Amino acid sequence: MNCGVIVFPGSNCDLDAYHLVRDVLKEEVTYIDYEERSLQGFDVIILPGGFTYGDYLRSGAIAARTPVMEAVNRFACSGGLVLGICNGFQVLTEAGLLPGALCRNDSLQFRCRQVYVRIENNSLPFTNKASTDQVLMMPVAHGDGSYYAPPEVLQDLEANGQVIFRYVDQRGEAVKAANPNGSCENIAGVSNRAGNVVGLMPHPERAGEAVLGSTDGLVIFESLRGYCKGREVLKSG
Amino acid sequence: MENSLQALGFAGVKGVRVGKYLELFLEAETREEAAARLKDMAERLLSNPVIEDYNYSLQEVKL
């Protein structure tokens, strides 16, 4: 699996994502500058967390209009796998690659804690190694994480299986108390219609080693790795 | 904010919200051209139509 981690001005989880792919998964990974215009040769592009451009205007708004995002758009349109984490999720919605938007947390406060999310669709390249309704513990750290989409869009997302992660309690119930930011329908992460672009607010890359308190995030990267390996076998076969 | 205003004795205050106010200078030949470009900017960057509405006003200035 050949991963690219995009580095925008103000990204700060780029090192976490890079470390996880290189040192934990032992896979190929390269930093990609925000002015890069080609993403040839990559299997997976990760948009990391952070505060791109200081969250000026809106979280992710400026980063979504950088040159590399035109390349990400072409990469996604040709079926490439794109994972946006936290600020990366915000960038993908601002770029129009994912539906909806991330608003200020309903508490109006920054939320930095462990949360539980339930995998709502385990048929994607990002989740196919997870079991049905598997619950993952991962950290969130954001001020603008309240997922919003108009009611008709929410209906479509649910009907098409595009709600991929939902905030739940430890037992896997999507209760209000488990929702750290006031997201519609406890939505923590969504995909595009084709299922090759996924964004989520929690940080799977910070839940990949026991020393960090959870290894639950690994299932997402293991799924991606399995999917990419399968694709290589198909190509060579 | 609402609580603070009420604490200061401003009765009947409801639905306080914070928005954004942006100012920019724009070189244009006509008001119509300025308005068209401003709308384009508002829709492509300055506002997010999923969660925001916008309105604008134009003021002619000599630079």
XYZ file of C-alpha atoms in Angstrom:
300
model
C 0.000 0.000 0.000
C 1.497 3.296 -1.103
C 0.140 6.164 1.035
C 0.459 9.898 0.607
C -0.080 12.271 3.528
C -0.884 15.815 2.437
C 0.831 18.574 4.383
C -1.034 21.889 4.361
C 0.164 24.953 6.224
C -1.245 24.276 9.697
C -1.600 20.490 9.426
C -0.473 18.965 12.723
C -1.467 15.297 12.618
C 0.528 14.655 9.448
C 3.335 13.143 11.532
C 0.893 10.885 13.395
C -0.537 9.529 10.144
C 2.944 9.126 8.622
C 4.210 7.338 11.738
C 1.296 4.931 11.802
C 1.682 3.915 8.152
C 5.479 3.660 8.242
C 6.226 2.318 11.728
C 3.098 0.414 12.689
C 1.823 -0.881 9.345
C 5.321 -0.963 7.775
C 3.951 0.348 4.492
C 5.171 2.963 2.008
C 4.311 6.557 2.898
C 5.298 9.969 1.519
C 4.516 13.541 2.574
C 2.820 15.538 -0.176
C 3.159 19.305 -0.329
C -0.047 21.356 -0.678
C 1.291 22.826 -3.925
C 1.792 19.408 -5.534
C -0.249 18.880 -8.723
C 0.098 15.155 -9.330
C -0.764 12.148 -7.147
C 0.292 9.462 -9.555
C 1.333 6.122 -8.075
C -0.515 6.446 -4.754
C -3.116 3.960 -3.530
C -4.389 6.024 -0.602
C -4.288 9.764 0.088
C -4.681 10.892 3.710
C -5.755 14.432 4.585
C -4.552 14.755 8.177
C -5.915 16.657 11.152
C -4.785 20.105 12.186
C -5.796 23.709 11.809
C -5.022 24.498 8.179
C -4.548 28.214 7.621
C -5.466 28.775 11.257
C -9.089 27.802 10.465
C -9.457 31.286 8.948
C -12.823 31.974 7.331
C -14.097 28.419 8.065
C -12.294 25.229 9.094
C -10.796 23.699 5.952
C -12.070 26.427 3.623
C -8.726 27.809 2.468
C -6.996 24.410 2.273
C -9.856 23.160 0.074
C -8.815 25.695 -2.598
C -5.094 24.830 -2.719
C -3.488 23.327 -5.869
C -3.154 19.837 -4.366
C -6.921 19.644 -3.914
C -7.444 19.770 -7.679
C -5.183 16.729 -7.837
C -7.111 15.073 -4.969
C -10.328 15.737 -6.873
C -8.962 14.052 -10.019
C -7.538 11.204 -7.907
C -10.936 10.653 -6.257
C -12.824 10.886 -9.560
C -10.629 8.131 -10.992
C -11.459 5.861 -8.025
C -8.462 6.622 -5.761
C -8.982 6.118 -2.012
C -9.087 9.322 0.052
C -9.306 9.437 3.862
C -9.896 12.758 5.632
C -9.322 12.829 9.380
C -10.695 15.682 11.518
C -9.514 18.820 9.715
C -9.034 16.596 6.656
C -12.761 15.774 6.855
C -13.545 19.483 7.032
C -11.340 20.097 3.977
C -13.137 17.352 2.006
C -16.581 18.819 2.753
C -15.369 22.319 1.875
C -13.947 20.950 -1.385
C -17.310 19.366 -2.222
C -15.840 15.845 -2.217
C -18.058 14.870 0.719
C -21.609 16.026 1.460
C -22.552 18.269 4.388
C -20.494 20.577 6.562
C -18.865 20.674 10.001
C -20.164 23.421 12.292
C -19.094 24.723 15.693
C -19.620 22.141 18.469
C -23.009 22.632 20.101
C -21.223 23.106 23.448
C -19.248 25.984 21.840
C -16.240 24.345 23.489
C -13.255 22.451 22.133
C -13.757 18.727 22.780
C -10.682 16.609 23.428
C -11.466 13.133 24.743
C -11.954 9.479 23.866
C -15.211 8.622 22.083
C -16.830 5.447 20.845
C -17.995 5.097 17.267
C -19.919 2.278 15.651
C -19.094 1.149 12.141
C -22.334 1.511 10.192
C -21.157 0.139 6.872
C -18.390 -2.470 6.727
C -18.499 -3.019 2.987
C -16.123 -0.180 2.075
C -12.372 -0.440 1.384
C -11.982 1.557 4.636
C -14.019 -0.781 6.834
C -14.161 -4.247 5.261
C -12.033 -5.858 7.988
C -14.439 -4.674 10.687
C -17.331 -6.750 11.937
C -20.935 -5.539 11.652
C -21.650 -2.855 14.257
C -18.065 -3.023 15.582
C -17.443 -0.295 18.161
C -14.109 1.567 18.114
C -12.614 3.768 20.807
C -10.727 6.722 19.346
C -9.905 10.262 20.435
C -11.576 13.419 19.146
C -9.983 16.853 19.371
C -11.975 19.549 17.640
C -13.970 22.734 17.999
C -15.877 22.473 14.702
C -17.078 18.890 14.561
C -20.842 19.137 14.501
C -21.870 17.369 11.312
C -24.700 19.047 9.451
C -26.476 18.226 6.232
C -29.980 19.259 5.114
C -32.708 16.693 5.991
C -33.072 15.424 2.404
C -29.300 14.880 2.173
C -29.286 13.041 5.520
C -32.038 10.786 4.207
C -29.998 10.001 1.093
C -26.853 9.335 3.150
C -28.696 6.853 5.366
C -30.432 5.177 2.419
C -27.197 4.811 0.432
C -25.132 3.506 3.362
C -22.946 6.621 3.329
C -23.064 7.092 7.093
C -19.944 5.114 7.974
C -19.300 6.024 11.633
C -21.757 7.023 14.349
C -21.032 8.218 17.897
C -22.281 5.637 20.383
C -21.839 4.774 24.035
C -19.632 1.918 25.191
C -22.438 -0.574 24.562
C -22.895 0.615 20.998
C -26.077 2.672 21.479
C -26.325 5.953 19.575
C -27.519 7.994 22.547
C -27.372 11.779 22.839
C -24.834 11.654 25.684
C -22.371 9.869 23.382
C -22.443 12.702 20.844
C -19.496 15.013 21.626
C -20.458 17.894 19.360
C -24.144 17.890 18.440
C -23.715 16.161 15.081
C -26.949 15.349 13.209
C -27.969 11.732 13.893
C -24.722 11.219 15.877
C -22.816 11.115 12.569
C -19.045 10.885 13.075
C -18.024 10.069 9.509
C -19.475 9.766 5.999
C -18.442 8.629 2.543
C -19.148 9.894 -0.938
C -21.681 8.010 -3.066
C -19.004 5.853 -4.721
C -17.506 4.877 -1.340
C -13.892 5.777 -2.201
C -13.763 9.040 -0.208
C -14.325 8.909 3.564
C -14.061 11.584 6.223
C -14.409 11.310 10.004
C -13.843 13.587 12.971
C -12.248 11.030 15.368
C -8.571 10.161 14.958
C -7.921 6.501 13.984
C -4.244 7.326 13.400
C -3.942 8.222 17.094
C -5.518 4.914 18.117
C -3.101 2.489 16.509
C -0.777 1.471 19.347
C -1.407 0.108 22.849
C 0.804 2.828 24.326
C -1.698 5.407 23.042
C -4.555 3.746 24.906
C -6.328 2.121 21.963
C -5.523 0.102 18.869
C -9.094 0.262 17.595
C -8.239 2.681 14.783
C -6.010 0.093 13.117
C -8.966 -1.734 11.578
C -9.456 1.166 9.154
C -5.847 1.042 7.943
C -5.806 -2.767 7.900
C -8.935 -2.664 5.751
C -7.283 -0.253 3.331
C -4.165 -2.397 3.203
C -6.184 -5.554 2.538
C -8.145 -3.821 -0.187
C -5.003 -2.470 -1.900
C -3.248 -5.848 -1.712
C -6.313 -7.487 -3.262
C -6.271 -4.931 -6.060
C -2.578 -5.641 -6.778
C -3.282 -9.365 -7.001
C -6.107 -8.678 -9.442
C -3.835 -6.440 -11.540
C -0.982 -8.950 -11.679
C -3.366 -11.872 -12.215
C -24.239 36.742 25.301
C -27.978 36.652 25.764
C -27.518 36.000 29.483
C -24.982 38.811 29.747
C -27.308 41.267 28.047
C -30.124 40.243 30.354
C -27.801 40.561 33.338
C -27.077 44.128 32.242
C -30.777 44.835 32.348
C -31.596 44.716 28.620
C -35.008 43.133 28.754
C -36.661 41.411 25.805
C -33.446 40.251 24.082
C -33.830 36.925 22.277
C -32.082 34.864 19.614
C -28.645 36.504 19.828
C -26.265 35.087 17.260
C -22.791 35.864 15.950
C -22.172 36.048 12.215
C -19.325 37.147 10.008
C -18.700 40.503 8.420
C -16.171 40.734 5.614
C -14.909 43.865 3.861
C -12.916 44.027 0.662
C -11.864 46.496 -1.996
C -12.604 45.475 -5.547
C -11.556 47.208 -8.752
C -14.385 47.155 -11.274
C -15.667 49.231 -14.204
C -19.319 49.176 -13.160
C -21.459 48.367 -10.128
C -23.002 45.455 -12.031
C -19.607 43.947 -12.723
C -18.598 44.407 -9.076
C -21.821 42.769 -7.878
C -21.422 39.808 -10.222
C -17.858 39.180 -9.133
C -18.740 39.588 -5.476
C -21.530 36.992 -5.758
C -19.125 34.611 -7.457
C -16.605 35.078 -4.630
C -19.316 34.634 -1.998
C -20.509 31.388 -3.532
C -17.105 29.885 -4.267
C -15.199 30.803 -1.116
C -16.505 33.477 1.227
C -19.619 31.553 2.269
C -20.474 27.857 2.482
C -23.950 27.468 0.985
C -24.565 24.267 3.001
C -24.591 26.171 6.289
C -24.499 29.886 5.498
C -26.515 32.618 3.785
C -24.998 35.866 2.684
C -25.982 39.321 1.616
C -23.844 42.199 0.479
C -23.767 45.917 -0.057
C -21.560 47.923 -2.413
C -20.050 51.298 -1.760
C -18.157 53.203 -4.448
C -14.813 54.583 -3.361
C -11.951 56.270 -5.204
C -8.557 54.785 -4.380
